[in-house]
Tab-separated table of C-alpha atoms in Angstrom:
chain	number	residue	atom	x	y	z
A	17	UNK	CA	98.395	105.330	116.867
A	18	UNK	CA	94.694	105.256	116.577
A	19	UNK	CA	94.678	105.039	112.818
A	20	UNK	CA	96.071	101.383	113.021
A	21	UNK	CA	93.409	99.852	115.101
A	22	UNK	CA	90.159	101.433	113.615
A	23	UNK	CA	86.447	100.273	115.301
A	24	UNK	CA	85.298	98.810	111.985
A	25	UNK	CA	81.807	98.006	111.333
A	26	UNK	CA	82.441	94.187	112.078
A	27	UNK	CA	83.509	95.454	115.873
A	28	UNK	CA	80.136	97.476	116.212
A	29	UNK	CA	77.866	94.555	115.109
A	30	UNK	CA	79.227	92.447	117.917
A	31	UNK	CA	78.524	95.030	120.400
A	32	UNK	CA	75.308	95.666	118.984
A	33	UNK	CA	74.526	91.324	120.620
A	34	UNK	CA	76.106	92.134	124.303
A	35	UNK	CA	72.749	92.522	126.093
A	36	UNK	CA	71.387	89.343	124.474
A	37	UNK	CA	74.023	86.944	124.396
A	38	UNK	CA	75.683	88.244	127.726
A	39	UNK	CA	77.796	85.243	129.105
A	40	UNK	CA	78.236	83.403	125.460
A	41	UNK	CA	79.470	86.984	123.865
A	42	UNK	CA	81.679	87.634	126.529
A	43	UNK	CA	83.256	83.769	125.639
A	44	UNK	CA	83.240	85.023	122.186
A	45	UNK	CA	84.697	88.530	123.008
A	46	UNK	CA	87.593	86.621	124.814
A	47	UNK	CA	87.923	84.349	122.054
A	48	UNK	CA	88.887	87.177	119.641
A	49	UNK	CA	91.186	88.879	122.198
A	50	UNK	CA	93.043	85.894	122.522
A	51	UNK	CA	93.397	85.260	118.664
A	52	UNK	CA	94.472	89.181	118.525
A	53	UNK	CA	97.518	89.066	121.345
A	54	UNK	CA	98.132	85.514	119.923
A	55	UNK	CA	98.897	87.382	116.538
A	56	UNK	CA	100.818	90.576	118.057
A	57	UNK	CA	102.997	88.060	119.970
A	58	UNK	CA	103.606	85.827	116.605
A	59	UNK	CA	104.332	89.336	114.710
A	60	UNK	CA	106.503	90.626	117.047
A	61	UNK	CA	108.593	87.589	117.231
A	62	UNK	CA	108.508	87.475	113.414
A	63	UNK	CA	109.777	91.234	113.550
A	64	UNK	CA	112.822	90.081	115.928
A	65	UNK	CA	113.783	87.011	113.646
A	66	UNK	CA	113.939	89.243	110.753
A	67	UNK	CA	115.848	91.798	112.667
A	68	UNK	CA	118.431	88.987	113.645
A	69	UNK	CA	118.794	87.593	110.249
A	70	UNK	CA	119.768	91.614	109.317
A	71	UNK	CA	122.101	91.935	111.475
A	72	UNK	CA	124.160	88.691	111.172
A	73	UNK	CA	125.698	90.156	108.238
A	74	UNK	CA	126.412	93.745	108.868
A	75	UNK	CA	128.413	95.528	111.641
A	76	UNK	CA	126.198	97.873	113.099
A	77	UNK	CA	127.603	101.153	114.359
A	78	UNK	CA	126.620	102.716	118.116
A	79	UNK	CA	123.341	105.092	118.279
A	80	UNK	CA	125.688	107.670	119.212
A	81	UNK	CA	127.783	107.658	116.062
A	82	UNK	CA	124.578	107.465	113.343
A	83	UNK	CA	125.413	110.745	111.117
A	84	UNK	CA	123.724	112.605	108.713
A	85	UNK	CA	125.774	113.831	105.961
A	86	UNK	CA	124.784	116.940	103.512
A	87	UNK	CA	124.877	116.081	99.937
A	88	UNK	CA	124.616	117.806	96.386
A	89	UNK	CA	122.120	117.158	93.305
A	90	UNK	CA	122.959	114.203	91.553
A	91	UNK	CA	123.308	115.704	87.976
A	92	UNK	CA	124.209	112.258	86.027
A	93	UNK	CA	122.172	109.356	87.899
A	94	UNK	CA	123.647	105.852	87.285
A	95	UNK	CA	121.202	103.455	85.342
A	96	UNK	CA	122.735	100.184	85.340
A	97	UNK	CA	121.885	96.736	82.755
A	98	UNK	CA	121.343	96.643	79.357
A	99	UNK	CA	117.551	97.117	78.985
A	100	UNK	CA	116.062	100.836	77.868
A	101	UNK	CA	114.940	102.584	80.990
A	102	UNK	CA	111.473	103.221	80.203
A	103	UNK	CA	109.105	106.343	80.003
A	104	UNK	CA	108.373	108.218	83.139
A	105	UNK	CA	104.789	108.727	82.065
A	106	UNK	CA	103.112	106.208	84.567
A	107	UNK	CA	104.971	108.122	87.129
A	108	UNK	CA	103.796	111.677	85.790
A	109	UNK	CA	99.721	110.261	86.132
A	110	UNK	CA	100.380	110.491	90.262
A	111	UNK	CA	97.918	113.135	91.194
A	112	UNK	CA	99.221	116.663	92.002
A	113	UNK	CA	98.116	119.719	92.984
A	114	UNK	CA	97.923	122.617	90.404
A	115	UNK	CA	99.813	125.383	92.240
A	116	UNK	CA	101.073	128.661	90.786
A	117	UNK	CA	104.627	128.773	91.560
A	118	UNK	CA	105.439	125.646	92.554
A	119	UNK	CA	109.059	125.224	91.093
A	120	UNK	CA	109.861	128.002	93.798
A	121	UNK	CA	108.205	126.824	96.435
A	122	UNK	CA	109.878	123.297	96.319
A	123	UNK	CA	112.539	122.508	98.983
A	124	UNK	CA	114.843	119.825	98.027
A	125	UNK	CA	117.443	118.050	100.376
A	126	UNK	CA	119.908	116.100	99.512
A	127	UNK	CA	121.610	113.824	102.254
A	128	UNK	CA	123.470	110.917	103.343
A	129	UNK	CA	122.572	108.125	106.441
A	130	UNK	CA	125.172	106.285	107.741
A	131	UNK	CA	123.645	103.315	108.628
A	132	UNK	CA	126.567	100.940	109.323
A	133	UNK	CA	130.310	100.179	109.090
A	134	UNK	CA	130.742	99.283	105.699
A	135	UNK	CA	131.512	100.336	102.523
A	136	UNK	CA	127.781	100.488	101.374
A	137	UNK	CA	126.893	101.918	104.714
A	138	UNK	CA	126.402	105.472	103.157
A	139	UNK	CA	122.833	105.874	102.058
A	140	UNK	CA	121.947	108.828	99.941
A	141	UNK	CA	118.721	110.494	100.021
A	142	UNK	CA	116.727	112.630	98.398
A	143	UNK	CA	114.106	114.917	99.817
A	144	UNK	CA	111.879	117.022	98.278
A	145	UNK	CA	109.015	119.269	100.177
A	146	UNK	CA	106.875	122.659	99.596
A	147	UNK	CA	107.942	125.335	102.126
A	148	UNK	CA	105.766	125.823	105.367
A	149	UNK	CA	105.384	129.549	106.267
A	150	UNK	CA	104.291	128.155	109.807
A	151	UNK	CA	105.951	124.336	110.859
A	152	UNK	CA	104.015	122.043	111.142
A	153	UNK	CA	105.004	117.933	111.355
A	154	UNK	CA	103.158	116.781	108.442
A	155	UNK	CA	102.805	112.641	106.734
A	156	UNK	CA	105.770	111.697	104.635
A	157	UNK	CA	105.891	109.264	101.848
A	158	UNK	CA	109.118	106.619	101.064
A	159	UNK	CA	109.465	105.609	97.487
A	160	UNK	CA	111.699	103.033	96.328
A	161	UNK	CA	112.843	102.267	93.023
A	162	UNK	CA	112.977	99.079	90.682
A	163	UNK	CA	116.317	97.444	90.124
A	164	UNK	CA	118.520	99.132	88.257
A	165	UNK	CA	117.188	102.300	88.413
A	166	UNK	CA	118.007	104.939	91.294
A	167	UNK	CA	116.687	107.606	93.491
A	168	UNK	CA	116.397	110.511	90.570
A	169	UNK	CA	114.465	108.461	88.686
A	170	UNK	CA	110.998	108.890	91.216
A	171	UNK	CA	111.332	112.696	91.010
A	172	UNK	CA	107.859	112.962	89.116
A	173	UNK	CA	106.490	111.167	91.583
A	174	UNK	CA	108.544	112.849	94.690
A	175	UNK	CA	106.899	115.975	93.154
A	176	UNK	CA	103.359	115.110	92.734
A	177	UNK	CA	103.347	114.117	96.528
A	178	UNK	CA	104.982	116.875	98.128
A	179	UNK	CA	102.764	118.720	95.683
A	180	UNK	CA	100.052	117.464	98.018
A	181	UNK	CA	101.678	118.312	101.293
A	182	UNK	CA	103.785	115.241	102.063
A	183	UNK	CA	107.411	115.005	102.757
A	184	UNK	CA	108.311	113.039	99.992
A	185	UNK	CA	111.391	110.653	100.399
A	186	UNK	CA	113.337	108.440	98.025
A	187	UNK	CA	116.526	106.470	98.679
A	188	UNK	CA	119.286	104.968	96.775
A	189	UNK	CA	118.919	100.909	97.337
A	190	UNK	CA	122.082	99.302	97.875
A	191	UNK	CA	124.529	99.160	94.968
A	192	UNK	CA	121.979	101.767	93.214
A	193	UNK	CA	122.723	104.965	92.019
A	194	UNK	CA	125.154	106.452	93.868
A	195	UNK	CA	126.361	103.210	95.616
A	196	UNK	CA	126.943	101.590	92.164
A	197	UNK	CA	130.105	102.735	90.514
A	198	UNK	CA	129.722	100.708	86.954
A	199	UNK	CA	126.514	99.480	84.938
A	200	UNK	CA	127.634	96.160	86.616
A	201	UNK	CA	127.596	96.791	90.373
A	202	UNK	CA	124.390	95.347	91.533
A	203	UNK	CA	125.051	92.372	89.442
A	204	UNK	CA	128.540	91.628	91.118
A	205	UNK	CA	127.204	92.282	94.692
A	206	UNK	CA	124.765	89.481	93.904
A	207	UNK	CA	127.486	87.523	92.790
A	208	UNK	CA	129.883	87.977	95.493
A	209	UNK	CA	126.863	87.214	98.390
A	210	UNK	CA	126.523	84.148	96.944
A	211	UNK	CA	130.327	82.994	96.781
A	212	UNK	CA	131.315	84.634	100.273
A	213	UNK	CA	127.797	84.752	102.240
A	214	UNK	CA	128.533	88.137	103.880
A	215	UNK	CA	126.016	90.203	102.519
A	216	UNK	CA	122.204	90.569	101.699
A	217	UNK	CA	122.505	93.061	98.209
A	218	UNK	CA	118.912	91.543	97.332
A	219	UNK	CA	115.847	92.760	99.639
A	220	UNK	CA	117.243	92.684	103.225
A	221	UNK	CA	120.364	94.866	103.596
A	222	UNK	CA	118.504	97.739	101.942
A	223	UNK	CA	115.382	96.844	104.573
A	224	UNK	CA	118.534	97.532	106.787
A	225	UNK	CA	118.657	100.850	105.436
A	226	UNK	CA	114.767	101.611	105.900
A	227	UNK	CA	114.675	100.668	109.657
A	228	UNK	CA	117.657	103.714	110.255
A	229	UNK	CA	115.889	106.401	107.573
A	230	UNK	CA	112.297	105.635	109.612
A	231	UNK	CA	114.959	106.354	112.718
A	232	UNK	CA	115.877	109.436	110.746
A	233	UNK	CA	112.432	110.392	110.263
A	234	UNK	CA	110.530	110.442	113.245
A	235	UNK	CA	113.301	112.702	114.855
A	236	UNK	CA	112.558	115.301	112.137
A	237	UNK	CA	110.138	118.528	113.303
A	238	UNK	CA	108.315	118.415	109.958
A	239	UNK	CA	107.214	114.692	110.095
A	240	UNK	CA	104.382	113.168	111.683
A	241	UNK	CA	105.919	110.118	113.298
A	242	UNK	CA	102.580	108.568	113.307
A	243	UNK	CA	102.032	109.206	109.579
A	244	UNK	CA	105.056	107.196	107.583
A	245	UNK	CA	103.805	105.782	104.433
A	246	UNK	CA	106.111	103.249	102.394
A	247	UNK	CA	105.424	102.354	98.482
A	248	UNK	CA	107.795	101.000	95.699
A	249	UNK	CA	108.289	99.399	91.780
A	250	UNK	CA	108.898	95.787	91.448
A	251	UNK	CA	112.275	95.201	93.315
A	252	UNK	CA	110.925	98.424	95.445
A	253	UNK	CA	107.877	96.623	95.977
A	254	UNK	CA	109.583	93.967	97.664
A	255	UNK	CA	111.839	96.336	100.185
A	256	UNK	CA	108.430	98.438	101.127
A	257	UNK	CA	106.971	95.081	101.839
A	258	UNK	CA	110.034	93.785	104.137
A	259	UNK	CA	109.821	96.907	105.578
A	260	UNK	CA	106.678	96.882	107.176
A	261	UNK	CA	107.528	93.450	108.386
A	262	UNK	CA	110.285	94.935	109.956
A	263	UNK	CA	109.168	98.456	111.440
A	264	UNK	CA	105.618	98.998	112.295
A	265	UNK	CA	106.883	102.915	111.854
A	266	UNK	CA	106.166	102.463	108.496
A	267	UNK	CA	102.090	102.763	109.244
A	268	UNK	CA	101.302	102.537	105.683
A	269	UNK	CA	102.635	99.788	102.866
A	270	UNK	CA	101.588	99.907	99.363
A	271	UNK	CA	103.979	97.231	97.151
A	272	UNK	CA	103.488	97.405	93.975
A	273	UNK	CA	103.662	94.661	91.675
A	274	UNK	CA	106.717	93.510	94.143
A	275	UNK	CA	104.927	90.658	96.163
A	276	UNK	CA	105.266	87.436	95.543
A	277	UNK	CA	105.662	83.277	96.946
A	278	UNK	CA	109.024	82.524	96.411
A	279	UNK	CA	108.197	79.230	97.629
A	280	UNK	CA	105.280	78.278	95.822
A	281	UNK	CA	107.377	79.172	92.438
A	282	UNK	CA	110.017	77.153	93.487
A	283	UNK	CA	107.423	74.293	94.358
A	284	UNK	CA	105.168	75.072	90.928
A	285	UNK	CA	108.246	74.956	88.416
A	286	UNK	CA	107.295	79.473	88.019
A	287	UNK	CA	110.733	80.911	89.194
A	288	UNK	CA	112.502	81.367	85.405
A	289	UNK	CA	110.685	84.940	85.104
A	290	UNK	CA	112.119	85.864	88.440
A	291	UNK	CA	115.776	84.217	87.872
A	292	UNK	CA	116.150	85.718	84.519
A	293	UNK	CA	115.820	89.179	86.298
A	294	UNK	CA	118.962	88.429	88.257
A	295	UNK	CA	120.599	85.672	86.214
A	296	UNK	CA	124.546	86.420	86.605
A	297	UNK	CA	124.359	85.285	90.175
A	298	UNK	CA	122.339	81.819	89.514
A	299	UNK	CA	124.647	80.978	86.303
A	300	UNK	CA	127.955	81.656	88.689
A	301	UNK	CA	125.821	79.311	91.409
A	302	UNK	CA	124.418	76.949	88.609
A	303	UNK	CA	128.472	76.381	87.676
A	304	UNK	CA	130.074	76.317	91.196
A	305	UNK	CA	127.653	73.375	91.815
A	306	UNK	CA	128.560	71.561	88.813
A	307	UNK	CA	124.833	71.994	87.051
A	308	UNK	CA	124.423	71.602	83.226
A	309	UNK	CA	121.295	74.072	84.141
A	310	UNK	CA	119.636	76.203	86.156
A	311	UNK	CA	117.432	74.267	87.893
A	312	UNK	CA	115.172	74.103	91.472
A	313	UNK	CA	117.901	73.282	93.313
A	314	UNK	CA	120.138	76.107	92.066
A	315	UNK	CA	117.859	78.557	92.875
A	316	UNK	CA	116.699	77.211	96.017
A	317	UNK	CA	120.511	77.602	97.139
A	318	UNK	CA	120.572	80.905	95.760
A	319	UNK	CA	118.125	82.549	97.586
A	320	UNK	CA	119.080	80.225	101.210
A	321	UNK	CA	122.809	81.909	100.168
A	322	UNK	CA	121.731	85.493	99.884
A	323	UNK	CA	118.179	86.068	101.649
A	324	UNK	CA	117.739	82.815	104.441
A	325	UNK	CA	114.782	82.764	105.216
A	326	UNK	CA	113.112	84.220	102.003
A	327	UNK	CA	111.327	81.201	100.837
A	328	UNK	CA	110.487	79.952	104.356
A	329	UNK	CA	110.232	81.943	107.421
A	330	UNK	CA	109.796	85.412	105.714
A	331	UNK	CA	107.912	84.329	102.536
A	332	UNK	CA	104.789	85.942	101.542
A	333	UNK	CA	102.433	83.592	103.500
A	334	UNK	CA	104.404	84.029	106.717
A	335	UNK	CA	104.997	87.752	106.661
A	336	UNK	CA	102.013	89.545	104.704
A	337	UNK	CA	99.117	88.775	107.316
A	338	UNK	CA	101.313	90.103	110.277
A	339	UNK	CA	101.583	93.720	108.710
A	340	UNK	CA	97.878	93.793	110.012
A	341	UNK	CA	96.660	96.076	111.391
A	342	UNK	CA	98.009	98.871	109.158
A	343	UNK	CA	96.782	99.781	106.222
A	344	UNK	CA	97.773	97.692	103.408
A	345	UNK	CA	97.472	97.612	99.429
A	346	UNK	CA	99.269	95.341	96.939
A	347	UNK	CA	98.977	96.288	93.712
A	348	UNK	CA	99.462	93.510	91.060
A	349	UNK	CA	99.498	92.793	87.401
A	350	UNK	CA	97.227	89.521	86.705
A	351	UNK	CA	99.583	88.311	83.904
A	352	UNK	CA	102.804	89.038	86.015
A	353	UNK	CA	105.265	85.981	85.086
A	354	UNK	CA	107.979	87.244	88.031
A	355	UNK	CA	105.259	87.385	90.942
A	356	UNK	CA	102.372	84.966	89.658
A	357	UNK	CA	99.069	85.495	90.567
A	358	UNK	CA	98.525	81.814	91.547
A	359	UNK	CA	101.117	81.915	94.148
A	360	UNK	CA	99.549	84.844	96.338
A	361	UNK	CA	95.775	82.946	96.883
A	362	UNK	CA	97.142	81.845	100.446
A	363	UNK	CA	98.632	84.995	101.461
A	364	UNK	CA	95.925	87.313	100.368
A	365	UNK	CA	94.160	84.784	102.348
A	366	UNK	CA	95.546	84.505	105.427
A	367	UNK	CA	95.908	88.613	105.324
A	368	UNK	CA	92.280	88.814	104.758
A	369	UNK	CA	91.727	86.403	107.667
A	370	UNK	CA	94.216	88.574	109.680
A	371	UNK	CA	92.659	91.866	109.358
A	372	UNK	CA	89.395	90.650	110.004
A	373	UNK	CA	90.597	89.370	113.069
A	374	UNK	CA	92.275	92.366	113.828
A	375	UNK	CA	89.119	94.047	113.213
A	376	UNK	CA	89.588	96.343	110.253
A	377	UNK	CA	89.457	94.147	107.584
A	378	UNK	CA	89.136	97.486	105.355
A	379	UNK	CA	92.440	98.100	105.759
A	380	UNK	CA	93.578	95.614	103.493
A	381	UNK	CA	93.257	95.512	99.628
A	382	UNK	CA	94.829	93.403	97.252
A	383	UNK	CA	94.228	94.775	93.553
A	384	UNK	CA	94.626	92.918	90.059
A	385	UNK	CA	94.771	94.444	86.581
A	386	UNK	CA	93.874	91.449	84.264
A	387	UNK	CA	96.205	91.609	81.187
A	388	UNK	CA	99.173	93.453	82.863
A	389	UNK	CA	102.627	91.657	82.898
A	390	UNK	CA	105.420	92.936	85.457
A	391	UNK	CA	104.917	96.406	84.685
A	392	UNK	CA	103.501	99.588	87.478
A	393	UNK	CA	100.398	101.596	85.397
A	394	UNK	CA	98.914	104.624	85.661
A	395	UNK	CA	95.781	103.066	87.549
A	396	UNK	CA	98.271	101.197	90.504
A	397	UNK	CA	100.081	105.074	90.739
A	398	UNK	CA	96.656	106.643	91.379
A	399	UNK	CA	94.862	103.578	93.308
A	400	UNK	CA	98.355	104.125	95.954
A	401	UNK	CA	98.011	107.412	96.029
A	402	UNK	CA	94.763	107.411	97.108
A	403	UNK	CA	95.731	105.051	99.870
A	404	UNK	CA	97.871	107.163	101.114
A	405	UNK	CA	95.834	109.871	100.977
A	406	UNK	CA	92.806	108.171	102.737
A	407	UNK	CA	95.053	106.529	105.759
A	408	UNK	CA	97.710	109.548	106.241
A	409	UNK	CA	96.188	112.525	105.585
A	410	UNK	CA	94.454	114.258	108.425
């Protein structure tokens, strides 16, 4: 795992001092060790809470009985909500290689996980790759979609990576695409995590799901175990984040305009642009507490009922700066009402403060386009992909 702990430039300057400083550097040496293991102790016991909080509300199945199911093309994906989906031409910017026969030399898989006893257990898949002549375990790429949306709807930009020689992976997120079976199924999962409190439909079961594909694959010949990369849209954005909290498999992060600080908009009066995204499931809560509105309280509650720990423990300011030291880039719109700018100066902060103590601060970047809302651009496609490229390819 060399790539994640890099000899920056900031390491070689202080080694450049030794023979002049000699007993203060070596105070000052042992100063940032300590700092370092003080951090890889607080991330790995931010890495277990998360992990318990997961599985309070699932029942996991043995190692033994994790399956792998073959699957077909999905020929009529399942958009769900009201709103028109969108052009794909953002998506179709990704850089890609110009190669003569492409169309036949692109392998597509389509699979299921099981990931868990349940109902939503079943995780579809969708793989595509360009056929190897010779195998040879090469970086993959995850892509996760925006709400509402599903796996078939990243295929432009499944092709333009495995154009490039990634694996290129995309899943269904839970009670997406082929886990929804009406317009209105994410909506009522919401719903019902908030009345009963026995599920996680928004962020954390589908992190669930990205801890057992990353178990998927690093057991498969053509991926580099070492060389997992992890990107998504808006709600996407979010589960590539939570992720790499989770499983420091994923080596790579890029969210994309998908981080925010849940509790500074709860504490700055900014949540209505998120709540409005999901608003079924904080009218239903806004009623059952006997509220004439929505209001701070309902959506505190809210997100307490169906992610603990989201506006606390595993907020922004507690979670970014312990992805370090892997390569990280969140891509953001300046004018984005759902993750506001304002509410990310302390955890692009303390990030900044964490890979510099980690000693790469280069591997973190945290990019604004002034005048974008809540919407991914051609510029945040090809500023990811070039992350990618510079931290995963050989």
């Amino acid at each position: 795992m060399a790539l994640l702990l890099p000899r920056g430039p900031h390491r070689l300057h202080l080694a450049g001092f030794k023979s002049e400083l000699g007993g203060a550097l070596g105070e000052t040496r042992s100063s940032i060790d300590h700092r370092r293991r003080m951090g890889e102790i607080e991330s790995s016991k931010l890495r277990s809470d998360f992990l318990n909080v997961l599985l309070s509300r699932r029942r996991p199945i043995p190692e033994a009985a994790v399956a792998v199911e073959i699957g077909k093309p999905v020929t009529n994906p399942m958009y769900q909500g009201s709103s028109l989906l969108g052009s794909r031409e953002v998506m179709e910017s990704c850089p890609k290689d110009d190669i003569d026969g492409f169309r036949d030399e692109l392998v597509e898989e389509n699979l299921y996980l099981i990931t868990e006893a349940s109902e939503q257990g079943r995780l579809p898949v969708l793989i595509l790759s360009r056929k190897q002549s010779v195998l040879k375990k090469r970086p993959a790429i995850v892509i996760i979609h925006s709400s509402y949306k599903c796996k078939e709807w990243l295929r432009p930009l499944l092709e333009a990576y495995s154009s490039r020689g990634y694996i290129a992976v995309a899943i269904d997120s839970r009670y997406h695409g082929e886990r929804a079976s009406s317009t209105t199924t994410y909506q009522e999962a919401l719903i019902s995590s908030w009345k009963n409190g026995d599920t996680m439909p928004f962020i954390f079961d589908t992190v669930w799901d990205l801890i057992k594909l990353a178990d998927y694959l690093v057991q498969r010949e053509d991926v580099d175990p070492c060389r997992i990369g992890i990107t998504g849209e808006s709600l996407g954005g979010m589960h590539a984040w939570f992720a790499a909290v989770a499983d420091i498999r994923y080596a790579v992060v890029s969210p994309i305009i998908g981080v925010q600080g849940f509790r500074w908009a709860l504490d700055n009066d900014k949540w209505q642009a998120r709540v409005d995204s999901i608003k079924p499931v904080f009218e239903e809560a806004r009623i059952d507490l006997g509220k004439d509105a929505i209001d701070k309280e309902v959506v505190e509650k809210v997100w307490d009922r169906i992610a603990p720990g989201l506006t606390s423990r595993f907020d922004a300011p507690g979670s970014i700066p312990y992805i370090a030291p892997r390569p990280q880039l969140i891509l953001h719109g300046g004018d984005d009402p759902r993750c506001p700018l304002t509410g990310l100066h302390i955890p692009v902060s303390r990030a900044q403060e964490a890979y510099k103590e980690a000693g790469c601060p280069e591997n973190f970047q945290f990019i604004t386009e002034s005048g974008i809302g809540h919407h991914m651009t051609a510029s945040m496609v090809k500023a990811a992909s070039d992350w990618f490229d510079k931290f995963l390819k050989p």
